[in-house]
Structure formats: structure tokens, C-alpha cells
mmCIF file of C-alpha atoms and ligand atoms in Angstrom:
data_model
loop_
_atom_site.group_PDB
_atom_site.id
_atom_site.type_symbol
_atom_site.label_atom_id
_atom_site.label_comp_id
_atom_site.label_asym_id
_atom_site.label_seq_id
_atom_site.Cartn_x
_atom_site.Cartn_y
_atom_site.Cartn_z
ATOM 1 C CA UNK Q 1 135.918 61.652 113.768
ATOM 2 C CA UNK Q 2 132.646 62.287 111.945
ATOM 3 C CA UNK Q 3 129.481 62.999 113.876
ATOM 4 C CA UNK Q 4 127.076 62.571 111.033
ATOM 5 C CA UNK Q 5 125.565 59.180 110.238
ATOM 6 C CA UNK Q 6 127.495 57.408 107.294
ATOM 7 C CA UNK Q 7 125.332 56.957 104.118
ATOM 8 C CA UNK Q 8 125.205 53.419 102.888
ATOM 9 C CA UNK Q 9 127.075 52.938 99.675
ATOM 10 C CA UNK Q 10 124.551 50.531 97.984
ATOM 11 C CA UNK Q 11 121.699 52.133 95.715
ATOM 12 C CA UNK Q 12 119.063 53.410 98.120
ATOM 13 C CA UNK Q 13 115.219 53.578 97.435
ATOM 14 C CA UNK Q 14 113.549 56.998 98.002
ATOM 15 C CA UNK Q 15 112.008 55.404 101.409
ATOM 16 C CA UNK Q 16 115.473 54.281 102.544
ATOM 17 C CA UNK Q 17 116.650 57.788 101.637
ATOM 18 C CA UNK Q 18 113.862 59.526 103.497
ATOM 19 C CA UNK Q 19 114.764 57.169 106.637
ATOM 20 C CA UNK Q 20 118.433 58.055 106.322
ATOM 21 C CA UNK Q 21 117.517 61.813 106.157
ATOM 22 C CA UNK Q 22 115.561 61.338 109.337
ATOM 23 C CA UNK Q 23 118.372 59.698 111.198
ATOM 24 C CA UNK Q 24 121.021 62.086 109.981
ATOM 25 C CA UNK Q 25 122.472 64.160 112.601
ATOM 26 C CA UNK Q 26 124.669 67.067 111.516
ATOM 27 C CA UNK Q 27 124.729 70.679 110.400
ATOM 28 C CA UNK Q 28 123.445 69.885 106.973
ATOM 29 C CA UNK Q 29 119.938 69.556 108.549
ATOM 30 C CA UNK Q 30 120.210 73.310 109.706
ATOM 31 C CA UNK Q 31 118.242 74.583 106.664
ATOM 32 C CA UNK Q 32 115.369 72.217 107.442
ATOM 33 C CA UNK Q 33 115.276 73.353 110.973
ATOM 34 C CA UNK Q 34 115.210 76.982 110.136
ATOM 35 C CA UNK Q 35 112.622 76.150 107.408
ATOM 36 C CA UNK Q 36 110.363 74.265 109.980
ATOM 37 C CA UNK Q 37 110.692 77.020 112.502
ATOM 38 C CA UNK Q 38 109.950 79.849 110.073
ATOM 39 C CA UNK Q 39 106.930 78.096 108.681
ATOM 40 C CA UNK Q 40 105.564 77.138 112.274
ATOM 41 C CA UNK Q 41 106.057 80.817 113.468
ATOM 42 C CA UNK Q 42 104.508 82.360 110.289
ATOM 43 C CA UNK Q 43 105.463 85.581 108.612
ATOM 44 C CA UNK Q 44 104.384 89.312 109.161
ATOM 45 C CA UNK Q 45 103.895 91.531 106.169
ATOM 46 C CA UNK Q 46 102.800 95.245 106.346
ATOM 47 C CA UNK Q 47 101.552 96.673 103.242
ATOM 48 C CA UNK Q 48 100.505 100.285 102.838
ATOM 49 C CA UNK Q 49 98.232 101.554 100.155
ATOM 50 C CA UNK Q 50 98.058 105.219 99.381
ATOM 51 C CA UNK Q 51 96.293 107.195 96.812
ATOM 52 C CA UNK Q 52 93.188 109.255 96.357
ATOM 53 C CA UNK Q 53 89.766 107.583 96.970
ATOM 54 C CA UNK Q 54 88.173 105.683 94.181
ATOM 55 C CA UNK Q 55 91.384 104.557 92.569
ATOM 56 C CA UNK Q 56 90.748 100.942 93.177
ATOM 57 C CA UNK Q 57 92.957 100.362 96.343
ATOM 58 C CA UNK Q 58 90.620 98.054 98.163
ATOM 59 C CA UNK Q 59 89.829 96.057 94.872
ATOM 60 C CA UNK Q 60 93.550 95.382 94.278
ATOM 61 C CA UNK Q 61 94.327 94.298 97.892
ATOM 62 C CA UNK Q 62 91.060 92.092 97.633
ATOM 63 C CA UNK Q 63 92.317 90.387 94.551
ATOM 64 C CA UNK Q 64 96.040 90.073 95.794
ATOM 65 C CA UNK Q 65 95.107 88.380 99.148
ATOM 66 C CA UNK Q 66 91.598 87.101 98.505
ATOM 67 C CA UNK Q 67 90.623 88.667 101.602
ATOM 68 C CA UNK Q 68 87.908 91.089 102.040
ATOM 69 C CA UNK Q 69 89.454 93.640 104.496
ATOM 70 C CA UNK Q 70 86.860 96.392 103.891
ATOM 71 C CA UNK Q 71 83.657 94.805 104.885
ATOM 72 C CA UNK Q 72 82.767 97.798 107.291
ATOM 73 C CA UNK Q 73 84.113 100.535 105.124
ATOM 74 C CA UNK Q 74 81.648 103.571 105.046
ATOM 75 C CA UNK Q 75 81.866 105.421 101.843
ATOM 76 C CA UNK Q 76 81.873 109.273 102.217
ATOM 77 C CA UNK Q 77 79.999 111.594 100.180
ATOM 78 C CA UNK Q 78 81.738 114.073 97.969
ATOM 79 C CA UNK Q 79 80.934 116.921 100.581
ATOM 80 C CA UNK Q 80 82.151 114.787 103.650
ATOM 81 C CA UNK Q 81 85.402 114.023 101.616
ATOM 82 C CA UNK Q 82 86.241 117.690 101.187
ATOM 83 C CA UNK Q 83 86.491 118.412 104.904
ATOM 84 C CA UNK Q 84 87.932 114.837 105.836
ATOM 85 C CA UNK Q 85 91.399 114.684 107.188
ATOM 86 C CA UNK Q 86 93.822 111.862 106.409
ATOM 87 C CA UNK Q 87 93.337 108.989 108.748
ATOM 88 C CA UNK Q 88 95.502 105.840 109.198
ATOM 89 C CA UNK Q 89 93.640 102.648 109.336
ATOM 90 C CA UNK Q 90 95.047 99.312 110.090
ATOM 91 C CA UNK Q 91 93.366 95.900 109.109
ATOM 92 C CA UNK Q 92 95.071 92.703 110.382
ATOM 93 C CA UNK Q 93 94.057 89.240 109.031
ATOM 94 C CA UNK Q 94 95.629 85.836 109.341
ATOM 95 C CA UNK Q 95 95.801 84.159 106.185
ATOM 96 C CA UNK Q 96 97.358 80.524 105.349
ATOM 97 C CA UNK Q 97 98.488 79.189 101.982
ATOM 98 C CA UNK Q 98 99.631 75.807 101.416
ATOM 99 C CA UNK Q 99 100.311 75.471 105.394
ATOM 100 C CA UNK Q 100 102.289 78.735 105.464
ATOM 101 C CA UNK Q 101 100.887 81.388 107.895
ATOM 102 C CA UNK Q 102 100.965 85.082 107.048
ATOM 103 C CA UNK Q 103 99.771 87.858 109.364
ATOM 104 C CA UNK Q 104 98.850 90.544 106.712
ATOM 105 C CA UNK Q 105 98.487 93.881 108.018
ATOM 106 C CA UNK Q 106 97.031 96.630 105.373
ATOM 107 C CA UNK Q 107 97.607 100.190 106.301
ATOM 108 C CA UNK Q 108 95.007 102.257 104.600
ATOM 109 C CA UNK Q 109 95.285 105.960 104.300
ATOM 110 C CA UNK Q 110 91.686 107.211 103.676
ATOM 111 C CA UNK Q 111 91.352 110.974 103.024
ATOM 112 C CA UNK Q 112 94.657 111.138 101.471
ATOM 113 C CA UNK Q 113 94.652 113.476 98.435
ATOM 114 C CA UNK Q 114 90.774 113.900 98.580
ATOM 115 C CA UNK Q 115 90.675 117.391 100.062
ATOM 116 C CA UNK Q 116 90.708 120.699 98.072
ATOM 117 C CA UNK Q 117 94.009 121.821 99.695
ATOM 118 C CA UNK Q 118 96.341 118.735 99.921
ATOM 119 C CA UNK Q 119 99.477 120.463 100.988
ATOM 120 C CA UNK Q 120 101.335 118.473 103.666
ATOM 121 C CA UNK Q 121 98.651 115.894 103.516
ATOM 122 C CA UNK Q 122 101.194 113.083 103.656
ATOM 123 C CA UNK Q 123 102.293 114.287 107.144
ATOM 124 C CA UNK Q 124 100.291 111.766 109.163
ATOM 125 C CA UNK Q 125 101.552 109.086 106.903
ATOM 126 C CA UNK Q 126 105.237 110.023 107.590
ATOM 127 C CA UNK Q 127 104.510 110.265 111.164
ATOM 128 C CA UNK Q 128 102.852 106.895 111.547
ATOM 129 C CA UNK Q 129 106.017 105.375 109.547
ATOM 130 C CA UNK Q 130 108.306 107.126 111.729
ATOM 131 C CA UNK Q 131 106.448 105.829 114.938
ATOM 132 C CA UNK Q 132 106.577 102.276 113.788
ATOM 133 C CA UNK Q 133 110.459 102.686 113.518
ATOM 134 C CA UNK Q 134 110.653 104.170 116.868
ATOM 135 C CA UNK Q 135 108.482 101.474 118.435
ATOM 136 C CA UNK Q 136 110.589 98.746 116.741
ATOM 137 C CA UNK Q 137 113.806 100.318 117.877
ATOM 138 C CA UNK Q 138 112.319 100.621 121.512
ATOM 139 C CA UNK Q 139 111.388 96.839 121.590
ATOM 140 C CA UNK Q 140 114.687 95.858 120.034
ATOM 141 C CA UNK Q 141 116.650 97.737 122.849
ATOM 142 C CA UNK Q 142 114.214 96.188 125.537
ATOM 143 C CA UNK Q 143 114.770 92.959 127.704
ATOM 144 C CA UNK Q 144 111.971 90.949 126.219
ATOM 145 C CA UNK Q 145 112.906 90.684 122.642
ATOM 146 C CA UNK Q 146 111.240 87.171 121.976
ATOM 147 C CA UNK Q 147 107.745 88.472 121.007
ATOM 148 C CA UNK Q 148 108.551 91.698 119.242
ATOM 149 C CA UNK Q 149 105.551 92.909 116.847
ATOM 150 C CA UNK Q 150 107.009 94.025 113.456
ATOM 151 C CA UNK Q 151 104.763 96.879 112.570
ATOM 152 C CA UNK Q 152 107.243 98.683 110.175
ATOM 153 C CA UNK Q 153 105.639 99.228 106.624
ATOM 154 C CA UNK Q 154 107.491 96.844 104.379
ATOM 155 C CA UNK Q 155 106.043 98.138 101.153
ATOM 156 C CA UNK Q 156 103.814 100.949 100.058
ATOM 157 C CA UNK Q 157 101.711 100.546 96.857
ATOM 158 C CA UNK Q 158 101.180 104.130 95.660
ATOM 159 C CA UNK Q 159 98.240 104.746 93.085
ATOM 160 C CA UNK Q 160 98.540 107.219 90.563
ATOM 161 C CA UNK Q 161 95.645 108.455 88.749
ATOM 162 C CA UNK Q 162 95.290 107.534 85.251
ATOM 163 C CA UNK Q 163 93.646 110.638 84.223
ATOM 164 C CA UNK Q 164 96.291 113.110 84.751
ATOM 165 C CA UNK Q 165 99.464 114.058 82.663
ATOM 166 C CA UNK Q 166 101.872 112.340 84.946
ATOM 167 C CA UNK Q 167 102.611 113.088 88.762
ATOM 168 C CA UNK Q 168 100.749 115.693 90.527
ATOM 169 C CA UNK Q 169 102.183 117.864 93.168
ATOM 170 C CA UNK Q 170 100.596 115.837 95.794
ATOM 171 C CA UNK Q 171 102.051 112.314 94.204
ATOM 172 C CA UNK Q 172 105.584 114.118 94.387
ATOM 173 C CA UNK Q 173 105.137 115.448 97.884
ATOM 174 C CA UNK Q 174 104.229 111.930 99.085
ATOM 175 C CA UNK Q 175 106.914 109.979 97.470
ATOM 176 C CA UNK Q 176 109.501 112.545 98.306
ATOM 177 C CA UNK Q 177 108.589 112.472 101.893
ATOM 178 C CA UNK Q 178 108.381 108.600 102.229
ATOM 179 C CA UNK Q 179 110.981 107.261 99.731
ATOM 180 C CA UNK Q 180 113.888 107.077 102.171
ATOM 181 C CA UNK Q 181 111.580 105.250 104.870
ATOM 182 C CA UNK Q 182 109.591 102.550 102.736
ATOM 183 C CA UNK Q 183 109.741 100.745 99.488
ATOM 184 C CA UNK Q 184 107.522 102.554 97.221
ATOM 185 C CA UNK Q 185 105.916 100.938 94.266
ATOM 186 C CA UNK Q 186 104.114 103.338 92.154
ATOM 187 C CA UNK Q 187 100.978 101.952 90.144
ATOM 188 C CA UNK Q 188 99.034 103.652 87.491
ATOM 189 C CA UNK Q 189 95.458 102.883 88.700
ATOM 190 C CA UNK Q 190 92.740 101.702 86.365
ATOM 191 C CA UNK Q 191 95.095 101.156 83.569
ATOM 192 C CA UNK Q 192 92.341 99.503 81.545
ATOM 193 C CA UNK Q 193 90.857 102.981 81.117
ATOM 194 C CA UNK Q 194 93.667 103.985 78.840
ATOM 195 C CA UNK Q 195 94.626 102.635 75.241
ATOM 196 C CA UNK Q 196 98.108 100.964 75.159
ATOM 197 C CA UNK Q 197 99.836 104.080 73.619
ATOM 198 C CA UNK Q 198 98.440 106.255 76.427
ATOM 199 C CA UNK Q 199 99.705 104.009 79.066
ATOM 200 C CA UNK Q 200 103.143 103.943 77.512
ATOM 201 C CA UNK Q 201 103.174 107.846 77.332
ATOM 202 C CA UNK Q 202 101.981 108.070 81.086
ATOM 203 C CA UNK Q 203 104.683 105.543 82.012
ATOM 204 C CA UNK Q 204 107.447 107.420 80.140
ATOM 205 C CA UNK Q 205 106.282 110.666 81.636
ATOM 206 C CA UNK Q 206 105.949 109.386 85.234
ATOM 207 C CA UNK Q 207 109.466 107.805 84.905
ATOM 208 C CA UNK Q 208 110.981 111.081 83.708
ATOM 209 C CA UNK Q 209 109.347 112.983 86.596
ATOM 210 C CA UNK Q 210 110.493 110.339 89.209
ATOM 211 C CA UNK Q 211 114.202 110.960 87.967
ATOM 212 C CA UNK Q 212 113.727 114.746 87.806
ATOM 213 C CA UNK Q 213 112.515 114.978 91.355
ATOM 214 C CA UNK Q 214 115.151 112.381 92.603
ATOM 215 C CA UNK Q 215 112.519 109.967 93.971
ATOM 216 C CA UNK Q 216 113.904 106.508 94.775
ATOM 217 C CA UNK Q 217 111.195 103.977 94.025
ATOM 218 C CA UNK Q 218 111.743 100.231 94.931
ATOM 219 C CA UNK Q 219 114.439 98.561 92.792
ATOM 220 C CA UNK Q 220 115.069 95.014 92.762
ATOM 221 C CA UNK Q 221 118.454 94.000 94.186
ATOM 222 C CA UNK Q 222 120.907 92.349 91.778
ATOM 223 C CA UNK Q 223 120.811 88.628 91.774
ATOM 224 C CA UNK Q 224 123.916 86.777 92.510
ATOM 225 C CA UNK Q 225 125.850 85.761 89.486
ATOM 226 C CA UNK Q 226 125.973 82.192 90.576
ATOM 227 C CA UNK Q 227 122.103 81.902 90.789
ATOM 228 C CA UNK Q 228 120.465 79.178 88.664
ATOM 229 C CA UNK Q 229 119.253 80.134 85.061
ATOM 230 C CA UNK Q 230 115.535 79.939 85.964
ATOM 231 C CA UNK Q 231 116.122 82.348 88.910
ATOM 232 C CA UNK Q 232 118.000 84.912 86.701
ATOM 233 C CA UNK Q 233 115.323 84.673 84.092
ATOM 234 C CA UNK Q 234 112.599 85.330 86.694
ATOM 235 C CA UNK Q 235 114.560 88.179 87.957
ATOM 236 C CA UNK Q 236 114.834 89.810 84.564
ATOM 237 C CA UNK Q 237 111.241 89.354 83.863
ATOM 238 C CA UNK Q 238 110.419 91.212 87.040
ATOM 239 C CA UNK Q 239 112.859 94.019 86.486
ATOM 240 C CA UNK Q 240 111.245 94.593 82.922
ATOM 241 C CA UNK Q 241 107.818 94.981 84.268
ATOM 242 C CA UNK Q 242 108.831 97.322 87.042
ATOM 243 C CA UNK Q 243 108.301 101.001 87.193
ATOM 244 C CA UNK Q 244 105.536 102.040 87.244
ATOM 245 C CA UNK Q 245 103.041 99.178 86.863
ATOM 246 C CA UNK Q 246 99.711 99.559 85.499
ATOM 247 C CA UNK Q 247 96.905 97.882 87.152
ATOM 248 C CA UNK Q 248 93.489 97.287 85.552
ATOM 249 C CA UNK Q 249 90.903 95.294 84.139
ATOM 250 C CA UNK Q 250 90.855 93.921 80.553
ATOM 251 C CA UNK Q 251 89.933 96.612 78.313
ATOM 252 C CA UNK Q 252 87.166 94.587 76.912
ATOM 253 C CA UNK Q 253 85.652 93.872 80.092
ATOM 254 C CA UNK Q 254 82.646 95.741 81.587
ATOM 255 C CA UNK Q 255 81.376 95.910 85.061
ATOM 256 C CA UNK Q 256 77.860 94.109 85.495
ATOM 257 C CA UNK Q 257 77.898 94.263 89.168
ATOM 258 C CA UNK Q 258 74.663 95.800 90.542
ATOM 259 C CA UNK Q 259 75.321 99.222 92.226
ATOM 260 C CA UNK Q 260 75.887 98.474 95.875
ATOM 261 C CA UNK Q 261 75.711 94.715 95.444
ATOM 262 C CA UNK Q 262 77.827 92.182 97.263
ATOM 263 C CA UNK Q 263 81.470 92.123 96.216
ATOM 264 C CA UNK Q 264 81.975 88.704 94.633
ATOM 265 C CA UNK Q 265 84.902 86.562 95.452
ATOM 266 C CA UNK Q 266 87.493 86.587 92.435
ATOM 267 C CA UNK Q 267 88.921 83.402 91.082
ATOM 268 C CA UNK Q 268 92.455 83.071 89.686
ATOM 269 C CA UNK Q 269 93.069 81.437 86.254
ATOM 270 C CA UNK Q 270 96.128 79.440 85.361
ATOM 271 C CA UNK Q 271 98.070 82.506 84.087
ATOM 272 C CA UNK Q 272 97.733 84.090 87.732
ATOM 273 C CA UNK Q 273 95.218 86.640 86.547
ATOM 274 C CA UNK Q 274 92.331 87.370 89.001
ATOM 275 C CA UNK Q 275 89.011 86.898 87.433
ATOM 276 C CA UNK Q 276 85.986 88.994 88.514
ATOM 277 C CA UNK Q 277 82.605 88.775 86.809
ATOM 278 C CA UNK Q 278 83.300 92.071 84.995
ATOM 279 C CA UNK Q 279 86.866 91.354 83.986
ATOM 280 C CA UNK Q 280 90.289 90.115 84.648
ATOM 281 C CA UNK Q 281 92.762 92.124 86.964
ATOM 282 C CA UNK Q 282 96.323 92.115 85.607
ATOM 283 C CA UNK Q 283 99.562 94.036 85.396
ATOM 284 C CA UNK Q 284 100.258 95.745 82.092
ATOM 285 C CA UNK Q 285 103.078 94.148 80.325
ATOM 286 C CA UNK Q 286 103.791 91.716 83.310
ATOM 287 C CA UNK Q 287 103.641 87.976 82.320
ATOM 288 C CA UNK Q 288 100.849 87.574 85.026
ATOM 289 C CA UNK Q 289 99.150 90.267 87.153
ATOM 290 C CA UNK Q 290 98.659 88.768 90.417
ATOM 291 C CA UNK Q 291 101.581 86.674 90.458
ATOM 292 C CA UNK Q 292 103.738 89.307 89.390
ATOM 293 C CA UNK Q 293 102.538 91.663 92.028
ATOM 294 C CA UNK Q 294 102.727 88.895 94.594
ATOM 295 C CA UNK Q 295 106.285 88.236 93.681
ATOM 296 C CA UNK Q 296 106.960 91.957 93.958
ATOM 297 C CA UNK Q 297 105.416 92.111 97.462
ATOM 298 C CA UNK Q 298 107.369 89.119 98.619
ATOM 299 C CA UNK Q 299 110.690 90.321 97.236
ATOM 300 C CA UNK Q 300 110.287 93.829 98.571
ATOM 301 C CA UNK Q 301 109.441 92.244 102.002
ATOM 302 C CA UNK Q 302 112.627 90.292 101.751
ATOM 303 C CA UNK Q 303 114.461 93.385 100.804
ATOM 304 C CA UNK Q 304 113.258 95.065 103.633
ATOM 305 C CA UNK Q 305 114.438 92.347 106.096
ATOM 306 C CA UNK Q 306 117.788 91.822 104.657
HETATM 307 P P1 GDP B 1 89.349 102.890 96.658
HETATM 308 O O1 GDP B 1 88.363 104.031 97.205
HETATM 309 O O2 GDP B 1 90.764 103.240 96.253
HETATM 310 O O3 GDP B 1 89.620 101.626 97.767
HETATM 311 O O4 GDP B 1 88.612 102.201 95.452
HETATM 312 P P2 GDP B 1 87.762 100.915 95.192
HETATM 313 O O5 GDP B 1 88.558 99.562 95.184
HETATM 314 O O6 GDP B 1 86.663 100.846 96.280
HETATM 315 O O7 GDP B 1 87.171 101.013 93.709
HETATM 316 C C1 GDP B 1 86.533 102.256 93.254
HETATM 317 C C2 GDP B 1 85.690 101.876 92.272
HETATM 318 O O8 GDP B 1 86.638 101.537 90.912
HETATM 319 C C3 GDP B 1 84.846 100.620 92.288
HETATM 320 O O9 GDP B 1 83.704 100.679 91.510
HETATM 321 C C4 GDP B 1 85.614 99.460 91.543
HETATM 322 O O10 GDP B 1 84.724 98.500 90.912
HETATM 323 C C5 GDP B 1 86.263 100.317 90.434
HETATM 324 N N1 GDP B 1 87.601 99.692 90.155
HETATM 325 C C6 GDP B 1 88.613 99.119 90.975
HETATM 326 N N2 GDP B 1 89.603 98.566 90.322
HETATM 327 C C7 GDP B 1 89.406 99.132 88.933
HETATM 328 C C8 GDP B 1 90.153 98.965 87.738
HETATM 329 O O11 GDP B 1 91.261 98.172 87.847
HETATM 330 N N3 GDP B 1 89.670 99.426 86.626
HETATM 331 C C9 GDP B 1 88.558 100.059 86.569
HETATM 332 N N4 GDP B 1 88.095 100.462 85.514
HETATM 333 N N5 GDP B 1 87.686 100.160 87.756
HETATM 334 C C10 GDP B 1 88.128 99.625 88.798
#
């Protein structure tokens, strides 16, 4: 005997169909239930940004999530930076997009790579990542597992200086120390400072060095062969633009922001680029910067949860 409501055989209008869908009782409604529950609960996403000061970390976070998390940031002088130790700062903000809630945590690492001697300066960062794993493990083994706060780092955007000739020892050290623990996405910062030929060469060099040092950066999982063609196409496009990305403004753009003036809220154009008064932020070679990065961020989060 069937437990589900039987559909009428006559042609139903869309309203009839909705009514029937509402009355339907059966396991075919499970995806709807899961969807409703997840949307109601919201999602957690923890993103780490690392790289030396001034490479555009806060600007990228601002343009990706349209949230100014750095309002109270104190900029240090060059002298103070030399003696500064690496800190771990967490900013959490609740954002909502089309009814879907996201608890976004940005883990910033001010002071990383700024000192004269940068040996082992990634140690506080690896310790922090390990602590989050331990905390999660302890919470999972405890009795009250209903409201576990997941603070594990889902993705780390690592900013590489565009002015070097590839990876510096501190970049290699950081990535080697963390590549087994978090999904690392290397980015060439301020790629708009380089001409296309220079970007290509730098990318090739970085790719070679990543292989040479056995660093595992984030790779998209293979999509199932039975996925639809649109999804496969999107997957192919994302894979092409992967490793390492270049983030930067349009080459022809220039900064008209008054020194120390308020940080204007960027807008997003139809192509998904984020527009500042001084130019557009986009990922080099990606179909669109912000959407590409957002997809990447979403996909790496999924990969972490799988
Ligand atoms: P952070 O210290 O890494 O957080 O760097 P900020 O986001 O504060 O950026 C430092 C400076 O670089 C600011 O003056 C930004 O306007 C500028 N900047 C940020 N992103 C870019 C970029 O993509 N290209 C260029 N040319 N400048 C940028």
C-alpha cells in the first residue's frame, strides 16, 4: 500500500500542483525538509587571510562580502611592524543574502611576514589551526553535540607579493606548514601592477615552485560524470582559472580616494566585478572576479565539509 498521496491524472494547473505538493506526504519531500532546515539554521564559514601587510587582504575581503570588518584597524608604522609579532584576529559577522544566513568568520594574521626575521613566523597560525581541530574534536566527543560551534578554518587565501620573482622562503614555509590542514588558495596580490606577460611568467614560476616543494594547494574535486552539462562547464571554467589567481584592479584604473578618506562601499556590475571609484576588482583570466572567488570559496567550504 502506498503512503503517499496519489496524483490526479488530469492536467493540473501550477496552483493545483503547488497544493498537491503541499499535501504530499512521503520521502520525496526529504530534500525540501533538509533545505528548509539548513536555510533556517544558516551556515558557518571561516576564511583565513594571510600574507604580508599592504597586499590588499582587507580590500579583497571587503569586496567579496561587502562588509567592512576592519573599521577599527590600527595601521602600524614601519618601525612598529619590525618588532610586531604575529597575531591572530577573528572578526565575525552575520550576513544574509536572498534569505540565506551566513555566519562569516574572517581570521586575520596581522604581522605575518612583516618582520626582518620571518623564520617560523607561521607557528602561531599552525597552532591556532590545530587548536580549532582539537576544540572541535572535544566538542564532538562531548555529550552536548547539538550546538557545536565549528571554528575550523575552511579556506585560507594566501597572498603572494607581485613584486618578487616567485615564492619567497616565508611563502614556502607557510604553505608547507599548513597545506595538510587547510585548503590553501594562493593569490597573486595586486596583479594589476603587472602587465599580462609578467603575470603569466609569475604564475608559471609559482606553479613550478609549488610542484617542486610538494605543496598541495586546493584542487577542485572531480565532478560526477552524470552531472548536467551546465554544471560540468562551470566546473571546467573554475578549474581553468585555478592556481594561482591574480587579484587586482583594472590596469587603466587609478586610485582617486583621498588619503585616509572613508572607504567607499563597492558595487557589483552585471559581470560580477566589484566596482570601486578607482577601478574594478577581478580575478585575472576568470570569467568574473567576485563570482569566481565566491564560487571557489563556496566550493572549498563544501569540500571541507564532505
Ligand atoms: P592589507 O594590509 O593586506 O589588508 O592591505 P589593504 O587592503 O589595507 O590594502 C593596502 C593598500 O593597497 C590600500 O591602499 C589599497 O587601496 C591598495 N590595494 C588593495 N587592493 C589592491 C589591488 O588589487 N591593486 C592595487 N594596485 N592596490 C590595491
